CSV table of C-alpha atoms in Angstrom, one decimal:
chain,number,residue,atom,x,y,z
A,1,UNK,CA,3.1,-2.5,-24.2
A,2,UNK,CA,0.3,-4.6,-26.0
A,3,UNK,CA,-3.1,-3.8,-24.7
A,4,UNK,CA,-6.0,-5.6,-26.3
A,5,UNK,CA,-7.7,-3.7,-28.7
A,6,UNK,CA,-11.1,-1.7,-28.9
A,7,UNK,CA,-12.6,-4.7,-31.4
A,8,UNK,CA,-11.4,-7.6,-28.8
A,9,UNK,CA,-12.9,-5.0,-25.4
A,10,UNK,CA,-16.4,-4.9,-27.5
A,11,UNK,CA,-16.0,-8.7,-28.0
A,12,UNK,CA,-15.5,-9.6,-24.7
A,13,UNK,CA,-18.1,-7.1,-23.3
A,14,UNK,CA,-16.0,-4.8,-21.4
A,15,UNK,CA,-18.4,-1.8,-22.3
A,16,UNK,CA,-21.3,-3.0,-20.3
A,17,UNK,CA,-22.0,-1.3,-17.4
A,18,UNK,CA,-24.6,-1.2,-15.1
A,19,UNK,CA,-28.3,0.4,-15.4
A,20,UNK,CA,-28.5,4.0,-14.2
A,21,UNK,CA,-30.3,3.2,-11.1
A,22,UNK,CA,-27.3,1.4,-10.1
A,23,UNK,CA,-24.4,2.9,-11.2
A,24,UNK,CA,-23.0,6.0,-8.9
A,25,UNK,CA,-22.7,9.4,-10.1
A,26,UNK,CA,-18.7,9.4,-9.9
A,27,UNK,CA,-18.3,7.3,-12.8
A,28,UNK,CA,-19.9,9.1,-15.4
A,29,UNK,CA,-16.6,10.8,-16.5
A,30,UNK,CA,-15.8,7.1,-17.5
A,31,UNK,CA,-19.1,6.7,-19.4
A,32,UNK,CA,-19.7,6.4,-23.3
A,33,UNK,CA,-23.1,6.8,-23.6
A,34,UNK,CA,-26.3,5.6,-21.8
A,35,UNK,CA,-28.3,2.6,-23.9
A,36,UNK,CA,-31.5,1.1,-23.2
A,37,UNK,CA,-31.0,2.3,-19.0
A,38,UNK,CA,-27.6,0.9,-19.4
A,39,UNK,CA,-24.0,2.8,-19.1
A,40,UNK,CA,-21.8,1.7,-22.0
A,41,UNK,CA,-18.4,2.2,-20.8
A,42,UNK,CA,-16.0,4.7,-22.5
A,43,UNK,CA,-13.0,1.5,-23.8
A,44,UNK,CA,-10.7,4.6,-25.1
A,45,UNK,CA,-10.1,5.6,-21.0
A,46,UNK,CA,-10.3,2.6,-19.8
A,47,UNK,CA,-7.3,1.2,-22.1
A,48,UNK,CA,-5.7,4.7,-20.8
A,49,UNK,CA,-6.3,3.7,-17.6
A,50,UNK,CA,-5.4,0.0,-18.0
A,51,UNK,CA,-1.8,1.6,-19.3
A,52,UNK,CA,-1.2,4.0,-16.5
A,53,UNK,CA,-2.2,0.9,-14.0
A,54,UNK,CA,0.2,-1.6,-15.5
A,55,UNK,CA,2.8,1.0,-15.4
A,56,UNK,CA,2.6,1.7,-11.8
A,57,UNK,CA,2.2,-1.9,-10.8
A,58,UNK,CA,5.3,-2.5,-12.9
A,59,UNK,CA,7.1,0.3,-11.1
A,60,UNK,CA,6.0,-1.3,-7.2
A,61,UNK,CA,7.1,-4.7,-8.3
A,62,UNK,CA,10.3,-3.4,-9.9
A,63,UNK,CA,11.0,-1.4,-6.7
A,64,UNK,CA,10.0,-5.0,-4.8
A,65,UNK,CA,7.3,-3.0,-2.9
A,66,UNK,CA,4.1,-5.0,-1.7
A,67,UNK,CA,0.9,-5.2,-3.4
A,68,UNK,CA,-1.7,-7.0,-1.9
A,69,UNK,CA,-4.3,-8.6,-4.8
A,70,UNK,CA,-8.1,-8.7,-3.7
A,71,UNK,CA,-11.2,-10.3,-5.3
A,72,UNK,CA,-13.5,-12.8,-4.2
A,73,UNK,CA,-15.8,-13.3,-7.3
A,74,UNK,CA,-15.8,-16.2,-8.6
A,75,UNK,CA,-15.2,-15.4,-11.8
A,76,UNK,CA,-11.6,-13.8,-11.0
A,77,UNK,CA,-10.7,-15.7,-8.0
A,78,UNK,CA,-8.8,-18.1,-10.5
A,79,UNK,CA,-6.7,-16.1,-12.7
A,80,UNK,CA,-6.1,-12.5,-9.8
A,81,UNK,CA,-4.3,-15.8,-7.7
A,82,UNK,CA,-2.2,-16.7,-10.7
A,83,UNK,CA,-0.9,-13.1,-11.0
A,84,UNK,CA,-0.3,-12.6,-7.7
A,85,UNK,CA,1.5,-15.5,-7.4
A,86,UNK,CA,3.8,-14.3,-10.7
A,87,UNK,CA,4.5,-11.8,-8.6
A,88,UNK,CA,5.0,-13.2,-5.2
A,89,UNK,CA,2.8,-11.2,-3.9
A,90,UNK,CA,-0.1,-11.9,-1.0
A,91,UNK,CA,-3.8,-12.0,-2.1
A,92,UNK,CA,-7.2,-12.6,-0.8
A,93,UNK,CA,-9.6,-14.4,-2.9
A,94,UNK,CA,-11.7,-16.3,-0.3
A,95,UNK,CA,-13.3,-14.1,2.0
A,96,UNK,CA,-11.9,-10.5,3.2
A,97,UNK,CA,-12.3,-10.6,7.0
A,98,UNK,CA,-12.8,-6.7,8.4
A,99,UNK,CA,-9.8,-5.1,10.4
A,100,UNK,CA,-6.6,-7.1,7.7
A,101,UNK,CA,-5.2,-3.6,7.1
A,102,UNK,CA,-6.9,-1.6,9.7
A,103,UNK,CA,-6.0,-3.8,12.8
A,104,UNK,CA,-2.6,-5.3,11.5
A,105,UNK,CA,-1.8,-6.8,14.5
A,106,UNK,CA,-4.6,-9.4,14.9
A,107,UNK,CA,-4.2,-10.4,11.8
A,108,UNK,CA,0.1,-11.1,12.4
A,109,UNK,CA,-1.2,-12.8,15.7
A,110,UNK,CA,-3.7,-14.8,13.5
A,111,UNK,CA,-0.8,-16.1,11.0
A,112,UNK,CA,1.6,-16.8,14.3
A,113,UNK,CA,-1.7,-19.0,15.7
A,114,UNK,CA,-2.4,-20.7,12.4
A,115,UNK,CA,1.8,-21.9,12.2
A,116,UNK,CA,1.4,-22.8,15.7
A,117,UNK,CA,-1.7,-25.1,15.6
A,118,UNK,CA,-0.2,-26.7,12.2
A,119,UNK,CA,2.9,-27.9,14.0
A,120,UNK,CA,0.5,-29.2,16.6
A,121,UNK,CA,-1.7,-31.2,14.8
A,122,UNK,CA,1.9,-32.9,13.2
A,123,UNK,CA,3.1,-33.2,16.5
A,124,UNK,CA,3.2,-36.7,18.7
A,125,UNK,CA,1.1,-34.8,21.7
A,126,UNK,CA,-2.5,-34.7,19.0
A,127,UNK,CA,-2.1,-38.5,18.3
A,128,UNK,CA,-2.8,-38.4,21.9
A,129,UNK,CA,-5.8,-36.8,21.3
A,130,UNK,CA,-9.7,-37.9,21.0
A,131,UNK,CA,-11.3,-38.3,17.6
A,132,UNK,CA,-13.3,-35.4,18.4
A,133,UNK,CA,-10.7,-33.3,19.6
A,134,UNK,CA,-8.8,-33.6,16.5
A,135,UNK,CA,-12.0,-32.9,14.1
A,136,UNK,CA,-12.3,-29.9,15.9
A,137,UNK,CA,-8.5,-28.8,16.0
A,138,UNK,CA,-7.9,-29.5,11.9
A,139,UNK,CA,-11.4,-27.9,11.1
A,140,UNK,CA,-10.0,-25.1,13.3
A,141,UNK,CA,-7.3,-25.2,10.7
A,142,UNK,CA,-9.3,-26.0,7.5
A,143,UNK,CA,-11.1,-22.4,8.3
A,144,UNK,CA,-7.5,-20.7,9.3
A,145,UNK,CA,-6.4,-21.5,6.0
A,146,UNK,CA,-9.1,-20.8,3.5
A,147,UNK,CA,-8.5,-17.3,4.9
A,148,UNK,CA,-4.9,-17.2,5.3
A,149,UNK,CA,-3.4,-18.9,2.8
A,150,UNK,CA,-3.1,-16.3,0.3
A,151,UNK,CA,-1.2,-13.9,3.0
A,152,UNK,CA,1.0,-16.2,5.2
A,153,UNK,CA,4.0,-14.5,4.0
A,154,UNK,CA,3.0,-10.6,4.7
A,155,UNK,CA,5.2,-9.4,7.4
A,156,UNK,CA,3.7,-5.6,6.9
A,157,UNK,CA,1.4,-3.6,5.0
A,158,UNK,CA,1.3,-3.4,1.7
A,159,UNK,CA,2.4,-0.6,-0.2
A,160,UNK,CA,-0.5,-1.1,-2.7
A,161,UNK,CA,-3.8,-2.4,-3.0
A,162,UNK,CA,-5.2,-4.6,-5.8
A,163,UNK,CA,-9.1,-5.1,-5.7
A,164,UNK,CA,-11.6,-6.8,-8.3
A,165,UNK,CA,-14.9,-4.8,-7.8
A,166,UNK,CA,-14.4,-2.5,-5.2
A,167,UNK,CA,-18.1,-2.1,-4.7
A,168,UNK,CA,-18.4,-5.5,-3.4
A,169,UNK,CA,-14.8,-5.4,-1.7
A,170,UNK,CA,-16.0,-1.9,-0.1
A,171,UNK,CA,-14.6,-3.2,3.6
A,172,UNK,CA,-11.2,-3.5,1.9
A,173,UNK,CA,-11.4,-0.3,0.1
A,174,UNK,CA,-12.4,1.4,2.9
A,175,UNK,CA,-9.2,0.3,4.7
A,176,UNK,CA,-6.9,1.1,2.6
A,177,UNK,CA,-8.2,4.6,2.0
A,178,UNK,CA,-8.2,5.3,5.5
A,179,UNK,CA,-4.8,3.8,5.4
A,180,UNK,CA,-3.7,5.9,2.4
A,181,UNK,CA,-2.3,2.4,0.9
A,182,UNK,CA,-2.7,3.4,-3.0
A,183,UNK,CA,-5.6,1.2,-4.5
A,184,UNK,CA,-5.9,-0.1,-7.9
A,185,UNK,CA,-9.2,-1.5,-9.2
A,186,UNK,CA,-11.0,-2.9,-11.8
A,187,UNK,CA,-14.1,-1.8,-10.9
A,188,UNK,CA,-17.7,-1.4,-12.8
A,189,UNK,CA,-20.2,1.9,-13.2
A,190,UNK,CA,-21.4,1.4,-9.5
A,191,UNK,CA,-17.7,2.2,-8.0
A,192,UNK,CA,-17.0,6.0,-6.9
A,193,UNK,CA,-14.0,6.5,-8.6
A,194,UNK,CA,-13.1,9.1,-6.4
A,195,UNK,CA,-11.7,6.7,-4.4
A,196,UNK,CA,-9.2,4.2,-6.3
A,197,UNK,CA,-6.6,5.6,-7.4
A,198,UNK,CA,-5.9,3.9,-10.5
A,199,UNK,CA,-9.4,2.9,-11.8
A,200,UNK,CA,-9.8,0.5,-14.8
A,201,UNK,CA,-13.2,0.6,-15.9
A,202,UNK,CA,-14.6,-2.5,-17.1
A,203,UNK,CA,-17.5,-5.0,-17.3
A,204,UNK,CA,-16.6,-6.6,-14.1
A,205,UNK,CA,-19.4,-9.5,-13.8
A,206,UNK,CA,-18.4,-11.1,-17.1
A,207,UNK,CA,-15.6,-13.5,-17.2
A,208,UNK,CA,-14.8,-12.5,-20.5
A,209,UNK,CA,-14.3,-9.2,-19.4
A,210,UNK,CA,-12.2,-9.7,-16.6
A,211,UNK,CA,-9.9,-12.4,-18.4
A,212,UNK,CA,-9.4,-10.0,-20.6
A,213,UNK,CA,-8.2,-7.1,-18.9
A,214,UNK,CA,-6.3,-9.4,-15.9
A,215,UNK,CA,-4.2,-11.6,-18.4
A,216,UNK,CA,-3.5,-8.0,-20.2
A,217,UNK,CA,-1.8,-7.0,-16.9
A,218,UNK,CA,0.2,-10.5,-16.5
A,219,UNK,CA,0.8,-10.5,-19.7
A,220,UNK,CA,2.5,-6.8,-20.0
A,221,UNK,CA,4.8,-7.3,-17.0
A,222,UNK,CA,8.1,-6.1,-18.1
A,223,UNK,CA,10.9,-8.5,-18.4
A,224,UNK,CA,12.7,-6.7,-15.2
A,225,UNK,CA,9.7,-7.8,-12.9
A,226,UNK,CA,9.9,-11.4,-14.5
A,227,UNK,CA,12.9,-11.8,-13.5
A,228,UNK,CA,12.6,-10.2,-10.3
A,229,UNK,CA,9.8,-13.0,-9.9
A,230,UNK,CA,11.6,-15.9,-11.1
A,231,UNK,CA,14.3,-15.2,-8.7
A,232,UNK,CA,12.0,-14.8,-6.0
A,233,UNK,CA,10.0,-17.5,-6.3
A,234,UNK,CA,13.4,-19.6,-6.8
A,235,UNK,CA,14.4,-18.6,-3.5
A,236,UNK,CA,11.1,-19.8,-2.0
A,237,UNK,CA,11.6,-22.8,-3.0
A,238,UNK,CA,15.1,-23.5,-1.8
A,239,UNK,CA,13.6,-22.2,1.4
């Protein structure tokens, strides 16, 4: 496994955490040192960590188990879609709307509507339809799919959880604890460790940072989940 070094970490800023009045006590175990009211991260556990969390997300994928990627920052929307799309896996990277894991249900009734209401607006029955009316049925759609896109293919819940900054994604953190769905997340000095499983601690408002450590995980998938993906993602398109 090739994990990028301390020198390239330092480079990229991975050790910067937050101040001390807004970091949470939890994460101190995963603390270097404290500079000028800022927590420099500890890179020596978090490239422990990074390990221990590519290993188990090899071993889900390998296994074909479901992990469900999450993070709407900006700077990671781009590259978490990528690898959840390597893996053929469902992700969120728009907007996490409360109740996905929690109340399942609405959410399956929610993809069944959205399918629905696409046939509809190909169908001949909206040509028949005012201007107005179809504005309102394609924006109705538009929204649907900004939110859904990323999941359309979950049929149940995921056996693991993905999140970019759980401190911001705290609604889908909190669901999947009271879920017991395993969590994995890169997360910053303000996340309580206490509850992610497989914690990565990193500099998680730089893009630097997060390139880093995200294109570490694609890039250390092993060759069995590659080809678990290529095959998948074959038949997907025959289908």
């Amino acid at each position: 496994m090739k994990l990028p070094s301390l020198r390239e970490m330092l480079e990229a800023g991975v050790h910067y955490g937050h101040t001390r009045g807004h970091s949470q006590p939890g994460s101190r175990s995963f603390i270097f040192t404290l500079r000028d009211n800022v927590y420099v991260i500890d890179l020596e556990k978090t490239t422990k960590k990074l390990q221990e969390a590519i290993e188990f997300l090899n071993n889900l994928a390998e296994e074909d188990k479901i992990i469900l990627f999450v993070g709407t920052k900006k700077q990671s929307k781009e590259l978490l879609e990528k690898i959840a799309k390597f893996f053929n896996m469902p992700y969120i990277t728009n907007r996490w709307t409360g109740g996905m894991l929690t109340n399942f249900e609405t959410l399956l009734l929610n993809l069944k509507r959205l399918e629905e209401l696409d046939k509809y607006i190909e169908s001949e029955d909206f040509e028949k339809l005012t201007k107005k009316e179809k504005n309102r049925f394609k924006e109705n759609s538009q929204r649907l799919h900004q939110i859904l896109d990323g999941v359309k293919g979950l049929k149940r819940l995921p056996d693991a959880i993905f999140i970019v900054d759980p401190a911001k994604e705290n609604i889908a953190l909190q669901e999947a604890n009271k879920l017991n769905i395993p969590v994995i997340a890169l997360c910053d000095t303000n996340s309580d460790p206490s509850k992610i499983d497989y914690p990565i601690f990193a500099n998680d408002d730089s893009q630097k940072s997060l390139s880093l450590i995200l294109n570490a995980i694609l890039n250390n998938l092993t060759s069995k989940v590659k080809k678990t993906s290529e095959k998948k993602n074959a038949k997907s398109r025959a289908n």
